[in-house]
Coordinates of C-alpha atoms in Angstrom, one line a residue:
Chain L
M1 CA 19.9 14.9 26.8
N2 CA 21.8 14.2 23.6
G3 CA 19.8 14.5 20.0
A4 CA 19.3 11.1 20.0
Q5 CA 17.8 10.9 23.3
Q6 CA 15.3 13.1 22.7
I7 CA 14.4 11.0 19.7
V8 CA 13.5 8.4 21.6
A9 CA 12.1 10.5 24.1
T10 CA 9.9 12.1 21.5
L11 CA 8.7 8.8 19.7
K12 CA 7.6 8.0 23.7
Q13 CA 5.6 11.0 23.6
Q14 CA 4.3 9.8 20.0
G15 CA 2.8 6.3 21.4
V16 CA 5.3 4.6 19.9
E17 CA 6.1 1.4 22.1
Q18 CA 8.1 -0.8 19.0
V19 CA 10.3 0.0 16.1
F20 CA 12.3 -2.1 13.5
G21 CA 15.9 -1.4 12.7
Y22 CA 19.5 -2.2 11.7
P23 CA 22.6 -0.1 13.6
G24 CA 25.9 1.1 11.9
G25 CA 28.2 3.9 11.9
A26 CA 26.1 7.0 11.5
I27 CA 22.9 5.8 13.5
M28 CA 25.2 4.3 16.5
P29 CA 24.1 7.4 18.9
L30 CA 20.9 6.6 18.5
Y31 CA 21.5 3.1 19.5
D32 CA 23.0 4.3 22.3
A33 CA 20.2 6.0 23.7
L34 CA 17.4 3.2 22.6
Y35 CA 20.1 0.6 24.9
D36 CA 18.0 1.6 27.9
G37 CA 15.9 4.5 26.1
G38 CA 12.3 2.3 27.0
V39 CA 11.3 1.8 23.2
K40 CA 11.7 -1.9 22.3
H41 CA 13.5 -2.4 19.5
M42 CA 13.4 -5.4 16.5
L43 CA 16.9 -6.3 15.2
T44 CA 16.2 -7.5 11.6
R45 CA 18.7 -8.8 9.7
H46 CA 18.8 -6.6 6.6
E47 CA 16.9 -2.8 6.6
Q48 CA 14.2 -3.6 4.1
G49 CA 13.0 -6.4 6.4
A50 CA 12.6 -3.5 9.1
A51 CA 11.3 -1.5 7.0
M52 CA 8.3 -4.1 5.6
A53 CA 8.2 -5.3 9.2
A54 CA 7.3 -1.5 10.1
V55 CA 4.6 -1.5 7.4
G56 CA 3.4 -4.6 8.2
Y57 CA 2.9 -3.7 12.3
A58 CA 1.1 -0.1 10.7
R59 CA -1.4 -2.3 8.7
A60 CA -2.3 -4.7 11.0
G61 CA -2.6 -2.1 14.0
A62 CA -4.5 -0.2 11.9
N63 CA -7.9 0.6 13.8
R64 CA -6.5 -1.5 17.0
G65 CA -5.1 1.5 18.8
L66 CA -1.3 1.4 16.7
K67 CA -1.2 3.4 14.3
V68 CA 2.8 4.5 12.7
G69 CA 5.4 1.8 12.1
V70 CA 8.9 3.1 12.8
C71 CA 11.9 1.8 10.8
I72 CA 15.7 2.9 11.5
A73 CA 18.7 2.2 9.5
T74 CA 22.1 3.8 9.4
S75 CA 23.2 5.9 6.6
G76 CA 24.5 4.9 3.3
P77 CA 23.8 1.2 2.1
G78 CA 21.1 1.3 5.4
A79 CA 19.3 3.9 4.1
T80 CA 19.4 2.6 0.2
N81 CA 18.2 -0.7 1.8
L82 CA 15.2 0.8 3.2
V83 CA 13.9 2.3 -0.3
T84 CA 12.0 -0.9 -1.2
G85 CA 10.0 -0.2 2.0
L86 CA 9.4 3.2 1.7
A87 CA 7.9 2.8 -2.0
E88 CA 5.8 0.0 -0.4
A89 CA 4.6 2.1 2.4
Q90 CA 4.1 5.2 -0.3
L91 CA 2.1 3.3 -2.6
D92 CA -0.1 1.9 -0.2
S93 CA -0.5 4.8 1.7
I94 CA 0.6 3.6 4.9
P95 CA 1.9 5.7 7.9
L96 CA 5.7 4.9 8.1
I97 CA 8.2 6.7 10.3
A98 CA 12.1 6.3 8.7
I99 CA 15.2 7.3 10.6
T100 CA 18.0 7.2 8.8
G101 CA 21.8 8.1 10.3
Q102 CA 23.2 10.4 8.1
V103 CA 27.0 11.7 8.4
A104 CA 28.2 14.8 10.3
Q105 CA 27.0 17.9 8.6
P106 CA 30.9 19.1 8.1
V107 CA 31.6 16.1 5.9
I108 CA 28.1 15.9 4.0
G109 CA 28.8 16.6 0.4
T110 CA 32.7 15.0 0.4
D111 CA 31.6 11.4 -0.8
A112 CA 32.4 10.7 2.8
F113 CA 32.6 7.0 3.8
Q114 CA 28.5 5.4 3.3
E115 CA 27.7 8.6 2.4
V116 CA 24.4 8.9 0.3
D117 CA 22.3 11.7 -0.3
V118 CA 19.1 10.4 1.4
L119 CA 16.6 13.2 1.2
G120 CA 17.4 13.6 -2.5
M121 CA 16.6 9.6 -2.8
S122 CA 13.9 9.7 -0.7
L123 CA 11.8 12.8 -2.5
S124 CA 10.2 9.6 -5.3
V125 CA 9.0 7.1 -2.3
T126 CA 7.9 9.7 0.4
K127 CA 5.3 11.6 1.5
H128 CA 7.8 14.1 2.8
S129 CA 11.3 13.8 4.1
F130 CA 13.3 15.9 6.2
M131 CA 17.2 16.2 7.3
V132 CA 17.4 18.2 10.4
T133 CA 20.6 20.3 10.3
D134 CA 20.3 22.2 13.9
V135 CA 19.3 20.3 17.5
K136 CA 16.8 22.8 18.3
E137 CA 14.5 21.2 15.3
L138 CA 15.1 17.7 16.2
K139 CA 11.9 17.4 18.2
R140 CA 9.4 19.6 16.2
T141 CA 10.3 18.0 12.9
I142 CA 9.4 14.3 14.3
E143 CA 6.2 15.3 15.6
Q144 CA 5.8 17.6 12.3
A145 CA 6.7 13.4 10.4
F146 CA 4.1 12.0 12.7
E147 CA 1.2 14.1 11.4
I148 CA 2.5 14.2 7.9
A149 CA 2.3 10.2 7.8
T150 CA -0.8 10.1 9.3
S151 CA -3.2 13.1 8.2
G152 CA -5.1 13.1 5.1
R153 CA -3.7 9.9 2.5
P154 CA -1.8 8.5 5.1
G155 CA 2.2 7.8 3.6
P156 CA 5.9 7.1 4.6
V157 CA 7.9 9.8 6.3
L158 CA 11.7 9.8 6.2
I159 CA 13.8 11.5 9.1
D160 CA 17.3 12.0 8.0
V161 CA 19.3 12.8 11.4
P162 CA 23.6 13.7 10.8
K163 CA 25.3 11.9 13.5
D164 CA 26.6 15.6 14.5
I165 CA 22.8 16.3 15.5
Q166 CA 22.5 13.1 17.2
L167 CA 25.3 14.0 19.9
A168 CA 24.9 17.2 20.1
E169 CA 23.3 18.6 23.2
V170 CA 20.0 19.9 23.5
E171 CA 19.4 23.1 24.9
E172 CA 16.5 24.3 23.8
S173 CA 13.6 22.8 21.4
L174 CA 11.3 24.7 19.2
A175 CA 8.1 24.7 19.5
Y176 CA 5.5 22.5 17.1
V177 CA 2.2 23.8 16.1
A178 CA 0.2 21.4 14.3
S179 CA -1.3 22.5 10.8
A180 CA -3.2 19.4 10.1
K181 CA -6.5 20.1 8.8
P182 CA -9.4 18.7 10.6
A183 CA -11.7 16.4 9.2
T184 CA -14.3 18.2 6.4
A185 CA -17.7 17.6 5.5
P186 CA -18.5 16.8 2.2
N187 CA -19.4 19.4 0.1
A188 CA -23.6 20.0 0.9
S189 CA -23.9 20.6 -3.3
S190 CA -21.6 17.6 -4.3
L191 CA -23.1 15.7 -1.9
A192 CA -26.5 16.3 -3.0
Q193 CA -25.9 15.6 -6.5
A194 CA -24.4 12.3 -5.4
K195 CA -27.6 11.2 -3.5
R196 CA -29.4 12.0 -7.0
L197 CA -27.4 10.1 -9.1
I198 CA -27.8 7.0 -6.7
S199 CA -31.5 7.4 -6.7
E200 CA -31.8 7.5 -10.7
A201 CA -29.3 4.6 -10.5
K202 CA -30.6 1.4 -12.1
Q203 CA -27.2 -0.2 -12.0
P204 CA -24.9 1.0 -9.5
M205 CA -21.9 -1.0 -8.6
A206 CA -19.7 0.2 -5.1
Y207 CA -15.9 0.0 -6.3
V208 CA -14.1 0.0 -2.8
G209 CA -10.4 -0.1 -1.9
G210 CA -7.7 0.6 0.2
G211 CA -8.8 3.8 1.7
V212 CA -11.9 2.8 3.3
G213 CA -9.5 0.9 6.0
M214 CA -7.3 3.6 6.0
A215 CA -9.7 6.0 6.7
N216 CA -11.0 3.7 10.1
A217 CA -14.0 3.9 7.9
V218 CA -15.2 -0.3 7.4
S219 CA -18.4 0.1 9.6
E220 CA -19.4 2.9 7.3
L221 CA -19.0 1.6 4.8
R222 CA -21.0 -1.6 5.8
A223 CA -23.7 0.6 6.8
F224 CA -24.0 2.4 3.6
L225 CA -24.1 -1.3 1.9
T226 CA -26.3 -2.7 3.8
D227 CA -29.0 -0.2 4.3
S228 CA -28.9 1.0 0.2
Q229 CA -28.1 -2.9 -1.1
I230 CA -26.2 -1.8 -3.8
P231 CA -23.7 -3.9 -5.2
S232 CA -20.0 -4.3 -4.3
V233 CA -16.7 -5.0 -5.4
S234 CA -13.5 -4.8 -4.2
T235 CA -9.6 -4.0 -4.9
L236 CA -6.8 -5.9 -3.6
K237 CA -6.4 -3.6 -1.1
G238 CA -9.6 -3.5 0.0
I239 CA -10.3 -7.0 0.8
G240 CA -11.2 -7.4 4.2
A241 CA -13.4 -4.1 4.3
I242 CA -17.0 -6.0 2.8
T243 CA -17.2 -9.2 4.2
E244 CA -18.8 -12.3 2.3
D245 CA -21.8 -12.5 4.1
Q246 CA -22.8 -9.1 2.5
P247 CA -25.4 -9.5 0.1
Y248 CA -24.3 -8.8 -3.7
Y249 CA -20.6 -8.5 -2.7
L250 CA -19.1 -9.7 -5.8
G251 CA -15.3 -10.0 -4.4
M252 CA -12.2 -8.5 -6.3
L253 CA -12.5 -6.9 -9.8
G254 CA -10.0 -6.5 -12.5
M255 CA -7.2 -8.6 -13.9
H256 CA -7.5 -11.3 -11.7
G257 CA -11.2 -10.9 -10.5
T258 CA -13.8 -12.9 -10.7
K259 CA -15.9 -13.4 -14.0
A260 CA -19.5 -11.7 -11.9
A261 CA -17.4 -8.7 -10.3
N262 CA -15.7 -7.7 -14.0
L263 CA -18.8 -8.5 -16.0
S264 CA -21.2 -6.7 -13.8
V265 CA -18.7 -3.8 -13.3
Q266 CA -18.6 -3.3 -17.3
E267 CA -22.7 -3.0 -17.5
T268 CA -22.9 -0.9 -14.2
D269 CA -24.8 3.0 -14.9
L270 CA -23.1 4.0 -11.4
L271 CA -20.1 3.3 -10.3
I272 CA -19.6 4.7 -6.7
V273 CA -15.5 4.4 -6.6
I274 CA -14.6 4.4 -2.6
G275 CA -11.3 5.1 -1.6
A276 CA -9.9 3.6 -4.8
R277 CA -7.7 4.9 -7.7
F278 CA -8.5 3.3 -10.9
D279 CA -5.6 1.6 -10.9
D280 CA -4.5 -0.3 -14.2
R281 CA -4.6 -3.4 -12.4
V282 CA -8.3 -3.1 -11.7
T283 CA -9.5 -1.3 -14.8
G284 CA -8.0 -3.2 -17.6
K285 CA -8.3 -1.2 -21.0
L286 CA -9.3 2.1 -19.2
D287 CA -11.2 3.2 -22.1
E288 CA -13.5 0.2 -22.2
F289 CA -13.8 0.1 -18.2
A290 CA -17.5 0.5 -17.5
P291 CA -18.2 2.2 -19.9
D292 CA -21.7 3.5 -19.1
A293 CA -21.4 4.0 -15.9
K294 CA -21.4 7.8 -14.2
V295 CA -18.5 8.0 -11.2
I296 CA -19.2 9.2 -7.8
H297 CA -15.5 9.1 -6.7
L298 CA -15.0 9.1 -2.5
D299 CA -11.1 10.3 -1.6
A300 CA -8.8 11.5 0.8
D301 CA -6.7 12.7 -2.0
A302 CA -8.5 15.0 -4.0
S303 CA -5.2 14.5 -6.9
E304 CA -7.1 11.0 -7.6
F305 CA -10.1 12.7 -9.3
G306 CA -9.7 13.2 -12.8
K307 CA -6.5 11.4 -12.5
R308 CA -7.5 8.2 -14.4
R309 CA -11.4 9.3 -15.0
E310 CA -13.0 12.4 -14.6
P311 CA -15.6 11.5 -11.7
D312 CA -19.2 13.4 -12.3
V313 CA -19.5 14.2 -8.8
A314 CA -16.2 14.0 -6.4
L315 CA -16.4 13.9 -2.6
D316 CA -13.0 15.0 -0.9
S317 CA -13.9 14.5 2.7
D318 CA -13.5 12.2 4.7
L319 CA -15.1 9.0 4.1
K320 CA -16.0 8.5 7.8
L321 CA -18.3 11.3 7.3
T322 CA -19.4 10.8 3.6
L323 CA -20.6 7.7 3.8
P324 CA -23.1 8.2 6.3
E325 CA -24.5 10.8 3.8
L326 CA -24.9 8.9 1.3
H327 CA -27.2 6.7 2.8
G328 CA -30.6 5.7 1.2
K329 CA -32.7 2.8 -0.7
C330 CA -32.1 2.0 -4.1
D331 CA -35.0 0.5 -6.5
I332 CA -32.4 -1.8 -8.2
A333 CA -34.2 -5.3 -7.7
P334 CA -33.8 -6.3 -11.7
W335 CA -30.3 -5.5 -11.2
Q336 CA -29.6 -7.1 -7.8
A337 CA -31.3 -10.4 -9.3
T338 CA -29.1 -10.4 -12.6
V339 CA -25.6 -10.1 -9.9
N340 CA -27.0 -12.1 -7.5
Q341 CA -27.4 -14.8 -11.0
R342 CA -23.3 -14.3 -11.8
K343 CA -22.6 -14.9 -8.8
H344 CA -24.0 -18.1 -8.3
D345 CA -23.1 -19.0 -12.0
F346 CA -19.3 -18.0 -12.1
A347 CA -18.7 -19.3 -8.4
W348 CA -15.3 -21.0 -7.8
R349 CA -14.8 -24.4 -8.7
Y350 CA -12.9 -26.6 -6.5
D351 CA -13.1 -30.1 -7.8
H352 CA -9.9 -30.8 -9.3
P353 CA -8.1 -34.2 -10.6
G354 CA -5.7 -36.0 -9.7
A355 CA -3.1 -36.2 -6.4
H356 CA -1.8 -32.9 -6.9
I357 CA -2.4 -30.3 -4.4
F358 CA -5.1 -27.5 -5.7
A359 CA -3.8 -24.1 -3.8
P360 CA -7.2 -22.2 -4.9
A361 CA -8.8 -25.4 -2.9
M362 CA -6.2 -25.4 -0.4
L363 CA -6.2 -21.9 0.8
N364 CA -10.1 -22.0 0.7
E365 CA -9.9 -24.5 3.0
L366 CA -7.2 -22.6 5.5
S367 CA -9.8 -19.9 5.3
K368 CA -12.4 -22.1 7.2
M369 CA -9.8 -23.2 9.6
I370 CA -8.7 -20.0 10.8
N371 CA -10.9 -17.5 12.9
K372 CA -11.7 -14.4 11.8
D373 CA -8.8 -12.2 14.0
T374 CA -6.1 -14.3 11.8
V375 CA -3.4 -12.2 9.7
V376 CA -2.9 -13.4 6.7
A377 CA 0.2 -11.5 5.3
C378 CA 1.3 -12.7 1.7
D379 CA 4.3 -12.3 -1.0
V380 CA 3.9 -11.5 -4.5
G381 CA 2.8 -13.8 -7.3
Q382 CA 0.3 -16.4 -8.2
H383 CA -0.2 -17.3 -5.0
Q384 CA -1.4 -13.6 -3.4
M385 CA -3.7 -13.6 -6.4
W386 CA -5.2 -17.5 -5.3
V387 CA -5.5 -15.6 -1.9
A388 CA -7.0 -12.7 -3.0
Q389 CA -9.7 -14.9 -4.7
H390 CA -10.0 -17.5 -2.6
M391 CA -9.5 -17.0 1.1
Q392 CA -12.3 -14.6 3.6
F393 CA -11.3 -11.6 5.6
D394 CA -13.4 -9.9 8.2
G395 CA -11.3 -6.3 8.1
P396 CA -8.7 -5.4 6.1
E397 CA -6.0 -5.0 8.8
N398 CA -6.2 -9.3 8.5
H399 CA -4.8 -9.3 4.7
L400 CA -1.6 -8.1 4.1
S401 CA -0.8 -8.0 0.5
S402 CA 1.6 -5.6 -1.7
A403 CA -0.8 -4.1 -3.8
G404 CA 0.3 -0.8 -5.3
L405 CA 4.6 -1.8 -5.3
G406 CA 3.6 -5.8 -6.1
T407 CA 7.1 -6.5 -3.8
M408 CA 8.0 -10.0 -3.6
G409 CA 9.9 -10.3 0.3
F410 CA 7.3 -8.3 1.5
G411 CA 5.2 -11.2 3.8
L412 CA 7.4 -12.5 5.6
P413 CA 9.1 -9.3 7.4
A414 CA 5.5 -8.1 7.2
A415 CA 3.7 -10.9 8.9
I416 CA 6.7 -10.3 11.7
G417 CA 5.5 -7.0 12.0
A418 CA 2.0 -8.1 12.4
Q419 CA 2.9 -10.3 15.2
F420 CA 4.4 -7.9 16.9
A421 CA 1.3 -5.6 16.4
R422 CA -1.2 -8.5 17.7
P423 CA 0.7 -10.7 19.8
N424 CA -2.3 -12.6 20.9
D425 CA -3.6 -13.2 17.0
T426 CA -2.4 -16.1 14.6
V427 CA 0.1 -14.5 11.7
I428 CA 0.3 -16.3 8.7
N429 CA 2.9 -15.8 5.8
V430 CA 1.3 -17.0 2.6
S431 CA 4.6 -17.3 0.4
G432 CA 5.7 -18.6 -2.6
D433 CA 9.2 -20.0 -3.5
G434 CA 10.6 -17.1 -5.5
S435 CA 9.4 -14.7 -2.8
F436 CA 10.1 -16.4 0.0
M437 CA 13.7 -16.6 -0.8
M438 CA 13.8 -12.6 -1.1
N439 CA 14.2 -11.8 2.7
V440 CA 14.8 -15.5 3.9
Q441 CA 17.1 -13.5 6.4
E442 CA 14.3 -12.8 8.4
L443 CA 13.6 -16.6 9.8
T444 CA 16.6 -15.2 11.6
T445 CA 14.3 -12.5 13.5
I446 CA 11.4 -15.4 14.1
K447 CA 14.0 -17.3 16.0
R448 CA 15.6 -14.2 18.0
A449 CA 11.8 -12.9 18.9
K450 CA 10.4 -16.2 19.7
L451 CA 7.8 -15.0 17.4
P452 CA 4.8 -18.0 16.2
V453 CA 4.8 -16.7 12.6
K454 CA 3.0 -19.9 10.5
M455 CA 4.7 -20.0 7.1
L456 CA 2.7 -21.9 4.3
L457 CA 5.1 -21.9 1.6
I458 CA 3.6 -22.7 -1.8
D459 CA 6.5 -24.3 -3.9
N460 CA 5.9 -24.5 -7.8
N461 CA 9.9 -24.5 -8.3
R462 CA 9.0 -21.9 -10.8
L463 CA 8.5 -17.9 -10.6
G464 CA 4.6 -18.7 -11.2
M465 CA 3.2 -15.6 -12.2
V466 CA 6.0 -14.8 -15.0
R467 CA 6.4 -18.2 -15.7
Q468 CA 2.2 -17.8 -16.6
W469 CA 2.7 -14.7 -18.8
Q470 CA 5.7 -16.5 -20.3
D471 CA 3.7 -19.6 -21.3
L472 CA 0.9 -17.2 -22.5
F473 CA 2.1 -14.4 -24.3
F474 CA 6.1 -14.7 -24.5
N475 CA 5.5 -18.3 -26.6
G476 CA 6.2 -20.8 -23.7
R477 CA 10.2 -19.0 -23.5
F478 CA 10.3 -19.8 -20.0
S479 CA 13.3 -17.2 -19.5
E480 CA 14.9 -17.4 -15.7
T481 CA 11.7 -18.7 -14.4
I482 CA 12.7 -22.1 -13.2
L483 CA 13.9 -22.2 -9.7
D484 CA 14.9 -26.3 -9.4
D485 CA 17.8 -25.3 -7.4
N486 CA 16.0 -24.1 -4.8
P487 CA 16.7 -25.1 -1.3
D488 CA 15.8 -27.8 0.9
F489 CA 13.0 -25.2 2.8
V490 CA 12.3 -27.8 5.8
K491 CA 16.3 -28.4 6.2
M492 CA 16.5 -24.5 5.7
A493 CA 13.9 -23.3 8.6
S494 CA 15.2 -26.4 10.8
A495 CA 18.3 -24.1 10.4
F496 CA 16.7 -21.8 12.8
D497 CA 14.9 -24.0 14.5
I498 CA 11.8 -23.6 13.3
P499 CA 10.1 -26.9 12.6
G500 CA 8.3 -27.8 9.1
E501 CA 7.4 -30.4 6.5
T502 CA 6.5 -31.2 3.4
I503 CA 3.2 -32.4 1.5
S504 CA 2.7 -32.9 -2.3
N505 CA -0.7 -34.9 -2.4
K506 CA -4.5 -33.1 -1.6
I507 CA -5.4 -35.9 0.8
D508 CA -2.7 -34.8 3.1
V509 CA -3.7 -31.1 3.1
H510 CA -6.2 -30.7 6.2
A511 CA -4.4 -32.6 8.8
A512 CA -0.7 -30.3 7.8
L513 CA -2.9 -27.3 8.0
Q514 CA -3.8 -28.5 10.9
R515 CA -0.6 -29.2 12.6
M516 CA 0.5 -25.8 11.1
L517 CA -2.3 -23.7 13.4
N518 CA -1.9 -26.3 16.5
S519 CA 1.6 -25.4 16.4
D520 CA 2.7 -23.1 19.6
G521 CA 5.6 -21.6 18.0
P522 CA 6.5 -20.7 14.0
Y523 CA 6.0 -23.5 11.6
L524 CA 6.9 -23.9 7.8
L525 CA 4.5 -26.1 6.1
H526 CA 6.1 -26.5 2.4
V527 CA 3.6 -27.7 0.0
L528 CA 4.4 -28.5 -3.5
I529 CA 2.2 -27.9 -6.3
D530 CA 2.1 -28.5 -9.9
A531 CA 4.5 -26.3 -12.1
E532 CA 1.8 -25.7 -14.6
E533 CA -0.9 -24.4 -12.9
N534 CA -2.3 -21.2 -13.8
V535 CA -4.2 -18.0 -11.8
W536 CA -7.7 -17.7 -13.6
P537 CA -9.7 -15.9 -14.6
L538 CA -7.0 -13.3 -16.6
V539 CA -7.6 -9.9 -18.2
P540 CA -4.4 -9.7 -20.9
P541 CA -3.0 -6.5 -21.3
G542 CA -4.6 -3.6 -23.1
V543 CA -8.3 -5.1 -23.3
A544 CA -11.5 -4.8 -21.5
N545 CA -12.5 -7.0 -18.1
D546 CA -15.0 -8.6 -20.0
K547 CA -12.5 -10.0 -22.2
M548 CA -10.9 -12.1 -19.4
M549 CA -9.3 -15.8 -20.0
E550 CA -10.5 -18.8 -18.2
D551 CA -8.6 -21.7 -18.0
C552 CA -7.0 -23.1 -21.2
Chain H
M1 CA -0.4 22.4 -24.3
Q2 CA 1.4 25.0 -22.8
H3 CA 0.6 26.8 -19.4
S4 CA 2.4 29.0 -17.1
L5 CA 2.0 28.5 -13.0
T6 CA 3.0 30.6 -10.3
I7 CA 4.3 28.5 -7.5
T8 CA 5.1 30.0 -3.7
T9 CA 6.9 27.7 -1.2
R10 CA 8.3 27.5 2.1
S11 CA 12.1 28.5 1.8
Q12 CA 13.5 25.2 2.3
A13 CA 16.1 23.6 0.0
D14 CA 14.6 20.8 -1.1
V15 CA 11.7 22.3 -2.1
L16 CA 12.8 23.1 -6.1
E17 CA 14.2 19.4 -6.5
R18 CA 10.5 18.6 -5.2
V19 CA 8.8 20.9 -7.5
L20 CA 11.0 20.1 -10.4
R21 CA 10.8 15.8 -9.5
V22 CA 6.8 15.9 -9.6
T23 CA 7.0 18.1 -13.3
R24 CA 8.7 15.7 -14.8
H25 CA 7.6 12.6 -13.3
R26 CA 3.7 13.6 -14.1
G27 CA 4.4 14.5 -17.5
F28 CA 5.3 18.0 -18.2
L29 CA 8.3 19.1 -19.6
V30 CA 9.9 22.5 -18.3
Q31 CA 10.1 25.5 -21.2
S32 CA 10.9 28.2 -18.7
M33 CA 11.8 28.8 -14.9
H34 CA 12.6 31.9 -12.9
I35 CA 13.1 31.5 -9.0
E36 CA 13.7 34.1 -6.8
H37 CA 14.1 33.6 -3.1
E38 CA 12.9 35.7 -0.1
V39 CA 11.9 38.6 -2.4
Q40 CA 9.9 41.3 -0.7
H41 CA 6.2 40.2 -1.4
L42 CA 7.4 36.3 -0.2
P43 CA 10.5 37.4 2.5
A44 CA 10.3 33.3 3.7
G45 CA 10.1 31.6 0.9
Y46 CA 10.4 30.5 -3.0
A47 CA 8.6 32.6 -5.9
I48 CA 8.8 30.4 -8.9
E49 CA 7.7 31.6 -12.5
L50 CA 7.4 27.8 -14.2
T51 CA 6.3 27.7 -17.8
V52 CA 5.5 24.0 -19.1
T53 CA 4.1 21.7 -21.8
S54 CA 2.5 18.7 -21.8
E55 CA -0.8 16.4 -23.5
R56 CA -1.8 15.9 -20.1
P57 CA -4.5 17.9 -18.5
I58 CA -2.8 20.9 -16.6
A59 CA -5.0 19.5 -13.5
H60 CA -2.8 16.5 -13.3
L61 CA 0.3 18.6 -12.3
T62 CA -1.7 21.2 -9.9
N63 CA -3.1 18.4 -8.1
Q64 CA 0.2 17.2 -7.4
L65 CA 2.1 19.7 -6.8
V66 CA -0.4 21.2 -4.2
K67 CA 0.5 18.4 -2.2
L68 CA 3.6 18.9 -1.8
F69 CA 4.4 19.7 2.0
D70 CA 6.7 23.3 1.3
V71 CA 4.1 24.5 -0.7
E72 CA 1.8 27.2 -0.1
Q73 CA 0.4 28.1 -3.6
V74 CA 0.0 27.4 -7.2
T75 CA -2.0 29.8 -9.5
L76 CA -2.2 28.7 -12.9
K77 CA -1.5 32.1 -14.9
Q78 CA -4.9 34.3 -15.7
L79 CA -7.0 31.5 -13.6
Q80 CA -8.0 31.3 -10.5
A81 CA -5.5 30.0 -7.5
V82 CA -5.4 26.8 -6.7
A83 CA -4.2 26.3 -3.3
S84 CA -6.0 23.5 -1.7
P85 CA -6.4 19.9 -4.1
E86 CA -10.1 20.8 -4.3
A87 CA -9.6 24.3 -6.0
A88 CA -7.1 22.6 -8.5
I89 CA -9.8 20.0 -10.0
A90 CA -12.6 22.4 -10.0

């Protein structure tokens, strides 16, 4: 057995069934081992596509028996093309293993062909990274990488493997001793303090983030909210952890959050932060965010405590263990009535004049047409916010959105990865005309793998979110955001044997969505919308969340 | 504000880069640094004496340093060891 064969064998031992990647010179031994090694490999048409597909695979498969996404690339440009995917996984805490080929050790540091210092490059975009310098270390390095990627706050781990290590015969392997600490119970005195704050609060609010899904603590969260009847809001990545029928759930908070959520968070006297991190897109002007609130902060990563807001109580244990300990009834009827009234008063409206398709209404309609196990993978921009605002999800693994990094081009490869993780579920990429072009080469992957991925392409011939900001904050100077030279998207899809259609009138929306959902294979529904549509509400930069701009 | 830290790490070639990268990125300026490798009291690692300045609370740095996989202990001079993230925010 050589090193490359041992990589494949160790991946199998780790339970890996599917990897995504792109071959090249320095990774050829591993691709030779993959040829008949028993691990399925999906060729993408760009390494970024492989990384994003692996992220989508890990996210859609979370809490469904799958854990880790794996992507593979060659040295130099192959590895540099992975970087955005690694950063994506780092910012959204996704368990990802990236294996890169490296030039042979004797020529490392000589500026050899396709040589880049990948370990150095990886430092800021991974949870950890390795370069293997002895084939005896290879197996245990991979085992260690999986442990790091999945333990505590998950994240990406890169393993750089020089070509000579891949080709070396394995005569012995050093044993790996697991070092991850087991999940710890919450500190008793902190817990008592938290329970006291909850019992004393008159206007508590649960602020729920992506950490809940990553900790597989969705059911514990729901039980806590049901038992306490504490009102709740969600971050972009937390969407799906709470369902719409949860009493006193106000939807997303922050820059494009609901008016009910933002106004209520500003008035809360106790913010219970559950797997969230006071991201700037959530808080608006930090000094004025929930100004009268005490803070209980629950997170798997203690470095989040006090990073942006000092907590009154910090609970750095596993959310699965902590949340059941916080149960208790709250006497907050007036507060519940207030948030309910706001939920009613500021409910979304879908009446819209004219024949133009109103994307929020269309997405809300789509949401009602799909079953709860449908996965929606977004790209980034206006359509992403409309999905977050106007679609409902049961489980964070069904809403894949590039939250931390905001990566245009994420949606299509993430949908591909999700379809591999969940072959029996419907997967829809909701995209915009700017984002779609960022990884459009992956249409070939859909064709190659015969994937039934649906694509809902919302096209305003603009980089819509940037255009919106230019309109509002840059005196309407539309610098490089007019995309009136877009290709004919339906014709382009047909070149990949993907059927599709274009609609532009709202009376056609329901039937077209139905055709897309009913199609056996992939389908592109290209939807033309008005270029002037904006995402509302919007909290402008530098102000508090209660000073949001509304339709203007 | 100036702070002095002692950091002990595993003996990995890349660990110094990681420590310095985190220090810079989290908003701290290195004033002085002294490194010893595989010394008597630390036969398989680095001992790093680091003095930094920043307007930010030192916990913003120590909480990140203790997360580095190859960092074994971070001690604020004349203060308690902050070997774990929990201790680092104490």
